[in-house]
Amino acid sequence: MAETNFKLLTCAGILCCLIWNGFAQQGGSDCIKANAKSCGECIQAGPNCGWCKKTDFLQEGEPTSARCDDLAALKSKGCPMEDIENPRGSKQVLENREVTNRKKGAAEKLRPEAITQIQPQKLSLHLRVGEPQTFSLKFKRAEDYPIDLYYLMDLSYSMKDDLENVKSLGTALMLEMEKITSDFRIGFGSFVEKTVMPYISTTPAKLRNPCTGDQNCTSPFSYKNVLSLTSEGNKFNELVGKQHISGNLDSPEGGFDAIMQVAVCGEQIGWRNVTRLLVFSTDAGFHFAGDGKLGGIVLPNDGKCHLENNVYTMSHYYDYPSIAHLVQKLSENNIQTIFAVTEEFQAVYKELKNLIPKSAVGTLSSNSSNVIQLIIDAYNSLSSEVILENTKLPKGVTISYKSFCKNGVNDTQEDGRKCSNISIGDEVRFEINITANECPKKEQNETIKIKPLGFTEEVEINLQFICECQCQSEGEPNSPACHAGNGTFECGACRCNEGRIGRLCECSTDEVNSEDMDAYCRRENSTEICSNNGECICGQCVCKKRENTNEVYSGKYCECDNFNCDRSNGLICGGNGICKCRVCECFPNFTGSACDCSLDTTPCMASNGQICNGRGTCECGTCNCTDPKFQGPTCEMCQTCLGVCAEHKDCVQCRAFEKGEKKETCSQECMHFNMTRVESRDKLPQPGQPDPLSHCKEKDVDDCWFYFTYSVNSNGEANVHVVETPECPSGPDIIPIVAGVVAGIVLIGLALLLIWKLLMIIHDRREFAKFEKEKMNAKWDTGENPIYKSAVTTVVNPKYEGK
């Protein structure tokens, strides 16, 4: 059992070593392959790479880059933890106001900028290459949040009947929006088309009145801000009521020009930093970038405000904006768009909605009578979804999102940016992971922002990149340690000045290929430079690296390595030592050239507690039996030896019962053990005691069984416990035996008679059945005497035909 346990422990130890070596190789590989010449280069090689700044850390022949390795590998090579440079990333929350919990109708009325829906507001992240930094972002829809709504309407002739219903929109919408917020403002704008051919007719009469017949229409225009955002619903009704329909020639309208101006002219429109809604109402399609060429307009839209006296004045100069340009400006200004369009153009605007985040499409009735309900439904749809977006990331920086939404709904990747079905007062959380995959060239700090689409609040994140070690700032320029000041001594190594080379910057680049230098790299009586395992640089050997980063050359002439030692069980040094300069340095309790000889005597321990049963020596964890009669792993097997019980049977018999072969010589031959009598077998010692114990059952000279135990204590004393009364077989009982024999004979006789009788009955029945069968087969006629002969003779004429 002891041997089995030892083997299991040995196998487990070897397996652990293999696993550890595998991890060390896997982790250290990237660090070593980076060939880092400085601590800064090292920490950029990977998040698990460290730099040992201990001055005497390197062995002879090892390059400076050997200071960079996996943390565990550096520690195993003898670098103290306090000498390992391993800066870690961190995060710091700079502004962390709690989200607002105000209820609608509360006595206090907060200014919009005092309402907080996102937390935290400002962070600083220190990023090390490859090491992600994670933080949580909380979003909660505030109740009674202010809303600005701007109604942008198509005033082409086809919208004539719609205008009549919109004239009373202000007060009606105010009443409905009071159910959602106590702070609501509304504005109005209109658009038609660019004022150039072929979009409108430029004849003087058509410029005054573009409509046909006796219709009184206003002059065509591109976009007009009729009413900036106001909380006075009656004023909205009054100004909208003065508006008149205009006209144009083609079917698509210039609505994109109007949307661009509404988005970028914040001061003229009067946008606040609150929820911004733009309702775009039309019954036609739209022009977009490139369509301006029809009117000779080729300059791309500049995305700037060009309102003079609330009228867009550059429609004839700049082309229509592209959809992507609109998306950018709407997002920058946190405007959520509601397209209120007729059934005919639903498909077109739904496709447009898919391209514009935080937008909605509603079906407008032919006369805009349902516009209020359309706005309410669209607002509820937009506000029930939060989508996070971030500004442009610096090169090499990646970001990922994980959402924790209502009802335990979690998502990652692109779906991790959003949560749906959010009601007022609901709180959702996002886990944001930011990773730097490389250091910026200028190592400057960067700032990115994350915000929910359609909301003005945002999280500002300052990114600071860890690209150098602390010890680099403590470097000593022109240090005497670097060959009379030819380099900067930093992080335990020399960083050579330009034109210098060598571990201590002791050579100039002109001396590198000198033959005189090569002589210092040869061993005595050898022509090999650096033992063919390295390169001679500045009169010193710099050993080459192997594919397996755990295998290294070392030594003044690169004559040493850590992989050419003796092996056992396929492992270098049997997995029980370290290979140093092609010689195994064994761990404690191991010896031998391959550390394959264990000094542990546990596998040699016999069941009686003696090493090799006292009949051999323990060598390398295996018993070498000195007594030729004994064999086995612990010298306990003896094919020609009597067992313990048989060996002591006669002595126990003579001492306990005064009989047996040794009765006459008992006092001389059988006094080598202590004997104790017990009443019954239950009183005998049981297994579990510390001394080895044998239970025995033997026959004495009277064919009686006697029971005893034999044990040897730690002092070598033998102890025998014997049951004082043998178990003798009792004599035979004659009467039952005779009665049994007689009864057996009688029963056998009766059985034979019954069998004979049964066979006779079966035979008689078969004979009777045979007789009956023959009787039935008789063929003679019993009605005629065969001896009687009649006197009458009858002759028949064969020719007679009966005529």
mmCIF file of C-alpha atoms in Angstrom, residues 38-228:
data_model
loop_
_atom_site.group_PDB
_atom_site.id
_atom_site.type_symbol
_atom_site.label_atom_id
_atom_site.label_comp_id
_atom_site.label_asym_id
_atom_site.label_seq_id
_atom_site.Cartn_x
_atom_site.Cartn_y
_atom_site.Cartn_z
ATOM 1 C CA SER A 38 14.347 47.817 -22.497
ATOM 2 C CA CYS A 39 11.744 47.539 -19.772
ATOM 3 C CA GLY A 40 9.247 49.587 -21.804
ATOM 4 C CA GLU A 41 9.490 47.219 -24.765
ATOM 5 C CA CYS A 42 9.067 44.293 -22.382
ATOM 6 C CA ILE A 43 5.809 45.395 -20.734
ATOM 7 C CA GLN A 44 4.352 46.119 -24.174
ATOM 8 C CA ALA A 45 4.991 42.515 -25.240
ATOM 9 C CA GLY A 46 2.097 41.200 -23.137
ATOM 10 C CA PRO A 47 0.231 41.642 -19.859
ATOM 11 C CA ASN A 48 2.101 38.737 -18.216
ATOM 12 C CA CYS A 49 5.583 39.976 -19.076
ATOM 13 C CA GLY A 50 7.892 41.371 -16.421
ATOM 14 C CA TRP A 51 11.384 42.847 -16.414
ATOM 15 C CA CYS A 52 14.012 41.864 -13.840
ATOM 16 C CA LYS A 53 16.081 44.907 -12.850
ATOM 17 C CA LYS A 54 18.405 42.948 -10.549
ATOM 18 C CA THR A 55 21.908 43.916 -11.646
ATOM 19 C CA ASP A 56 23.488 40.438 -11.480
ATOM 20 C CA PHE A 57 20.443 38.564 -12.770
ATOM 21 C CA LEU A 58 21.852 37.521 -16.171
ATOM 22 C CA GLN A 59 24.122 34.520 -16.545
ATOM 23 C CA GLU A 60 27.222 34.766 -18.656
ATOM 24 C CA GLY A 61 26.359 34.803 -22.338
ATOM 25 C CA GLU A 62 22.687 35.717 -21.831
ATOM 26 C CA PRO A 63 21.485 38.780 -23.789
ATOM 27 C CA THR A 64 19.784 41.766 -22.132
ATOM 28 C CA SER A 65 16.451 40.591 -23.557
ATOM 29 C CA ALA A 66 16.593 37.599 -21.173
ATOM 30 C CA ARG A 67 15.530 40.026 -18.413
ATOM 31 C CA CYS A 68 12.071 40.010 -19.993
ATOM 32 C CA ASP A 69 10.074 36.881 -19.237
ATOM 33 C CA ASP A 70 6.931 35.515 -17.688
ATOM 34 C CA LEU A 71 6.601 36.531 -14.036
ATOM 35 C CA ALA A 72 6.708 32.964 -12.733
ATOM 36 C CA ALA A 73 9.741 32.193 -14.904
ATOM 37 C CA LEU A 74 11.615 35.247 -13.592
ATOM 38 C CA LYS A 75 10.888 34.198 -10.017
ATOM 39 C CA SER A 76 12.037 30.633 -10.682
ATOM 40 C CA LYS A 77 15.283 32.004 -12.163
ATOM 41 C CA GLY A 78 16.036 33.770 -8.888
ATOM 42 C CA CYS A 79 14.738 37.294 -9.453
ATOM 43 C CA PRO A 80 13.172 38.655 -6.216
ATOM 44 C CA MET A 81 9.648 40.048 -6.540
ATOM 45 C CA GLU A 82 10.807 43.516 -5.458
ATOM 46 C CA ASP A 83 13.193 43.571 -8.459
ATOM 47 C CA ILE A 84 10.521 42.685 -11.030
ATOM 48 C CA GLU A 85 8.979 45.610 -12.924
ATOM 49 C CA ASN A 86 5.383 44.750 -13.709
ATOM 50 C CA PRO A 87 3.167 47.871 -13.817
ATOM 51 C CA ARG A 88 -0.555 47.136 -13.857
ATOM 52 C CA GLY A 89 -3.440 49.075 -15.318
ATOM 53 C CA SER A 90 -6.011 50.779 -13.120
ATOM 54 C CA LYS A 91 -9.181 52.837 -13.206
ATOM 55 C CA GLN A 92 -10.218 55.919 -11.269
ATOM 56 C CA VAL A 93 -13.704 57.411 -11.095
ATOM 57 C CA LEU A 94 -13.399 61.207 -11.216
ATOM 58 C CA GLU A 95 -17.083 62.174 -11.242
ATOM 59 C CA ASN A 96 -19.820 59.906 -9.936
ATOM 60 C CA ARG A 97 -23.119 61.702 -9.303
ATOM 61 C CA GLU A 98 -26.019 59.405 -8.430
ATOM 62 C CA VAL A 99 -28.832 59.053 -10.969
ATOM 63 C CA THR A 100 -31.850 61.274 -10.278
ATOM 64 C CA ASN A 101 -34.821 59.748 -8.456
ATOM 65 C CA ARG A 102 -37.207 62.719 -8.778
ATOM 66 C CA LYS A 103 -40.932 61.964 -9.126
ATOM 67 C CA LYS A 104 -43.333 63.817 -11.437
ATOM 68 C CA GLY A 105 -45.223 66.566 -9.616
ATOM 69 C CA ALA A 106 -42.551 66.989 -6.941
ATOM 70 C CA ALA A 107 -42.289 70.368 -5.301
ATOM 71 C CA GLU A 108 -38.761 70.992 -6.561
ATOM 72 C CA LYS A 109 -38.255 71.694 -10.223
ATOM 73 C CA LEU A 110 -34.750 70.813 -11.286
ATOM 74 C CA ARG A 111 -32.951 72.498 -14.109
ATOM 75 C CA PRO A 112 -32.331 70.076 -17.031
ATOM 76 C CA GLU A 113 -28.572 70.075 -16.414
ATOM 77 C CA ALA A 114 -29.185 69.043 -12.790
ATOM 78 C CA ILE A 115 -30.960 65.836 -13.825
ATOM 79 C CA THR A 116 -28.687 62.801 -14.055
ATOM 80 C CA GLN A 117 -29.620 59.643 -15.959
ATOM 81 C CA ILE A 118 -26.178 58.074 -16.473
ATOM 82 C CA GLN A 119 -23.512 57.161 -13.912
ATOM 83 C CA PRO A 120 -20.518 57.615 -13.626
ATOM 84 C CA GLN A 121 -19.838 60.792 -15.561
ATOM 85 C CA LYS A 122 -16.044 60.886 -15.754
ATOM 86 C CA LEU A 123 -13.299 58.269 -15.437
ATOM 87 C CA SER A 124 -9.581 57.913 -15.932
ATOM 88 C CA LEU A 125 -8.167 54.587 -17.167
ATOM 89 C CA HIS A 126 -4.499 53.573 -17.074
ATOM 90 C CA LEU A 127 -4.095 51.001 -19.856
ATOM 91 C CA ARG A 128 -1.299 48.497 -20.221
ATOM 92 C CA VAL A 129 -1.041 46.693 -23.554
ATOM 93 C CA GLY A 130 -3.165 43.534 -23.588
ATOM 94 C CA GLU A 131 -4.664 44.119 -20.126
ATOM 95 C CA PRO A 132 -8.365 45.091 -20.295
ATOM 96 C CA GLN A 133 -9.949 47.567 -17.897
ATOM 97 C CA THR A 134 -13.609 47.076 -17.056
ATOM 98 C CA PHE A 135 -16.123 49.431 -15.472
ATOM 99 C CA SER A 136 -19.884 49.498 -14.974
ATOM 100 C CA LEU A 137 -22.177 52.136 -16.430
ATOM 101 C CA LYS A 138 -25.649 52.676 -14.972
ATOM 102 C CA PHE A 139 -28.576 54.232 -16.862
ATOM 103 C CA LYS A 140 -31.942 55.171 -15.388
ATOM 104 C CA ARG A 141 -34.774 56.956 -17.196
ATOM 105 C CA ALA A 142 -35.701 59.956 -15.078
ATOM 106 C CA GLU A 143 -39.349 60.726 -14.524
ATOM 107 C CA ASP A 144 -40.660 64.141 -15.651
ATOM 108 C CA TYR A 145 -37.651 64.701 -17.924
ATOM 109 C CA PRO A 146 -37.911 67.864 -20.093
ATOM 110 C CA ILE A 147 -38.728 67.482 -23.807
ATOM 111 C CA ASP A 148 -38.124 69.790 -26.779
ATOM 112 C CA LEU A 149 -40.170 68.914 -29.892
ATOM 113 C CA TYR A 150 -39.664 70.577 -33.249
ATOM 114 C CA TYR A 151 -42.335 69.976 -35.909
ATOM 115 C CA LEU A 152 -40.844 70.149 -39.429
ATOM 116 C CA MET A 153 -43.559 70.122 -42.083
ATOM 117 C CA ASP A 154 -43.615 69.759 -45.857
ATOM 118 C CA LEU A 155 -45.568 72.759 -47.229
ATOM 119 C CA SER A 156 -45.805 71.605 -50.836
ATOM 120 C CA TYR A 157 -49.251 71.812 -52.373
ATOM 121 C CA SER A 158 -50.142 68.185 -51.659
ATOM 122 C CA MET A 159 -50.021 68.938 -47.891
ATOM 123 C CA LYS A 160 -52.761 71.611 -48.054
ATOM 124 C CA ASP A 161 -55.357 69.696 -46.038
ATOM 125 C CA ASP A 162 -52.678 68.559 -43.516
ATOM 126 C CA LEU A 163 -51.801 72.180 -42.686
ATOM 127 C CA GLU A 164 -55.339 72.850 -41.454
ATOM 128 C CA ASN A 165 -55.029 70.086 -38.816
ATOM 129 C CA VAL A 166 -51.512 71.127 -37.763
ATOM 130 C CA LYS A 167 -52.692 74.709 -37.043
ATOM 131 C CA SER A 168 -54.231 73.534 -33.755
ATOM 132 C CA LEU A 169 -51.454 71.080 -32.962
ATOM 133 C CA GLY A 170 -49.698 73.292 -30.402
ATOM 134 C CA THR A 171 -52.252 73.422 -27.594
ATOM 135 C CA ALA A 172 -53.539 69.880 -28.240
ATOM 136 C CA LEU A 173 -50.037 68.412 -28.103
ATOM 137 C CA MET A 174 -49.270 70.461 -24.978
ATOM 138 C CA LEU A 175 -52.199 68.862 -23.181
ATOM 139 C CA GLU A 176 -51.111 65.356 -24.158
ATOM 140 C CA MET A 177 -47.454 65.883 -23.292
ATOM 141 C CA GLU A 178 -48.390 67.146 -19.809
ATOM 142 C CA LYS A 179 -49.126 63.484 -19.021
ATOM 143 C CA ILE A 180 -45.445 62.705 -19.696
ATOM 144 C CA THR A 181 -43.556 65.815 -18.572
ATOM 145 C CA SER A 182 -44.209 69.139 -16.884
ATOM 146 C CA ASP A 183 -41.470 70.835 -18.941
ATOM 147 C CA PHE A 184 -42.387 70.710 -22.658
ATOM 148 C CA ARG A 185 -41.515 73.108 -25.485
ATOM 149 C CA ILE A 186 -42.606 73.021 -29.121
ATOM 150 C CA GLY A 187 -41.332 74.670 -32.300
ATOM 151 C CA PHE A 188 -42.316 74.713 -35.981
ATOM 152 C CA GLY A 189 -40.481 74.820 -39.285
ATOM 153 C CA SER A 190 -41.424 74.250 -42.907
ATOM 154 C CA PHE A 191 -39.691 73.283 -46.126
ATOM 155 C CA VAL A 192 -40.433 72.930 -49.824
ATOM 156 C CA GLU A 193 -37.487 72.628 -52.249
ATOM 157 C CA LYS A 194 -34.300 74.235 -53.556
ATOM 158 C CA THR A 195 -35.150 77.475 -55.375
ATOM 159 C CA VAL A 196 -33.476 76.546 -58.652
ATOM 160 C CA MET A 197 -34.520 74.712 -61.801
ATOM 161 C CA PRO A 198 -35.564 71.953 -62.327
ATOM 162 C CA TYR A 199 -36.974 71.658 -58.791
ATOM 163 C CA ILE A 200 -39.193 74.757 -59.121
ATOM 164 C CA SER A 201 -40.297 76.944 -61.993
ATOM 165 C CA THR A 202 -38.180 80.103 -62.066
ATOM 166 C CA THR A 203 -40.504 82.189 -64.208
ATOM 167 C CA PRO A 204 -41.433 85.448 -62.400
ATOM 168 C CA ALA A 205 -45.114 84.513 -62.172
ATOM 169 C CA LYS A 206 -44.390 81.052 -60.738
ATOM 170 C CA LEU A 207 -41.898 82.490 -58.273
ATOM 171 C CA ARG A 208 -44.695 84.706 -56.931
ATOM 172 C CA ASN A 209 -47.359 81.973 -56.982
ATOM 173 C CA PRO A 210 -46.213 78.443 -57.898
ATOM 174 C CA CYS A 211 -49.762 77.041 -57.734
ATOM 175 C CA THR A 212 -52.112 76.707 -60.717
ATOM 176 C CA GLY A 213 -55.555 78.198 -61.073
ATOM 177 C CA ASP A 214 -56.850 80.661 -58.525
ATOM 178 C CA GLN A 215 -54.946 79.029 -55.586
ATOM 179 C CA ASN A 216 -53.134 81.621 -53.498
ATOM 180 C CA CYS A 217 -49.750 80.023 -52.617
ATOM 181 C CA THR A 218 -46.664 81.564 -51.091
ATOM 182 C CA SER A 219 -43.351 81.802 -52.933
ATOM 183 C CA PRO A 220 -41.240 78.600 -52.895
ATOM 184 C CA PHE A 221 -38.434 78.344 -50.325
ATOM 185 C CA SER A 222 -35.980 75.690 -49.111
ATOM 186 C CA TYR A 223 -36.400 75.846 -45.318
ATOM 187 C CA LYS A 224 -37.912 78.373 -42.932
ATOM 188 C CA ASN A 225 -37.773 78.381 -39.102
ATOM 189 C CA VAL A 226 -41.267 79.644 -38.347
ATOM 190 C CA LEU A 227 -41.229 79.292 -34.544
ATOM 191 C CA SER A 228 -38.260 78.578 -32.286
#
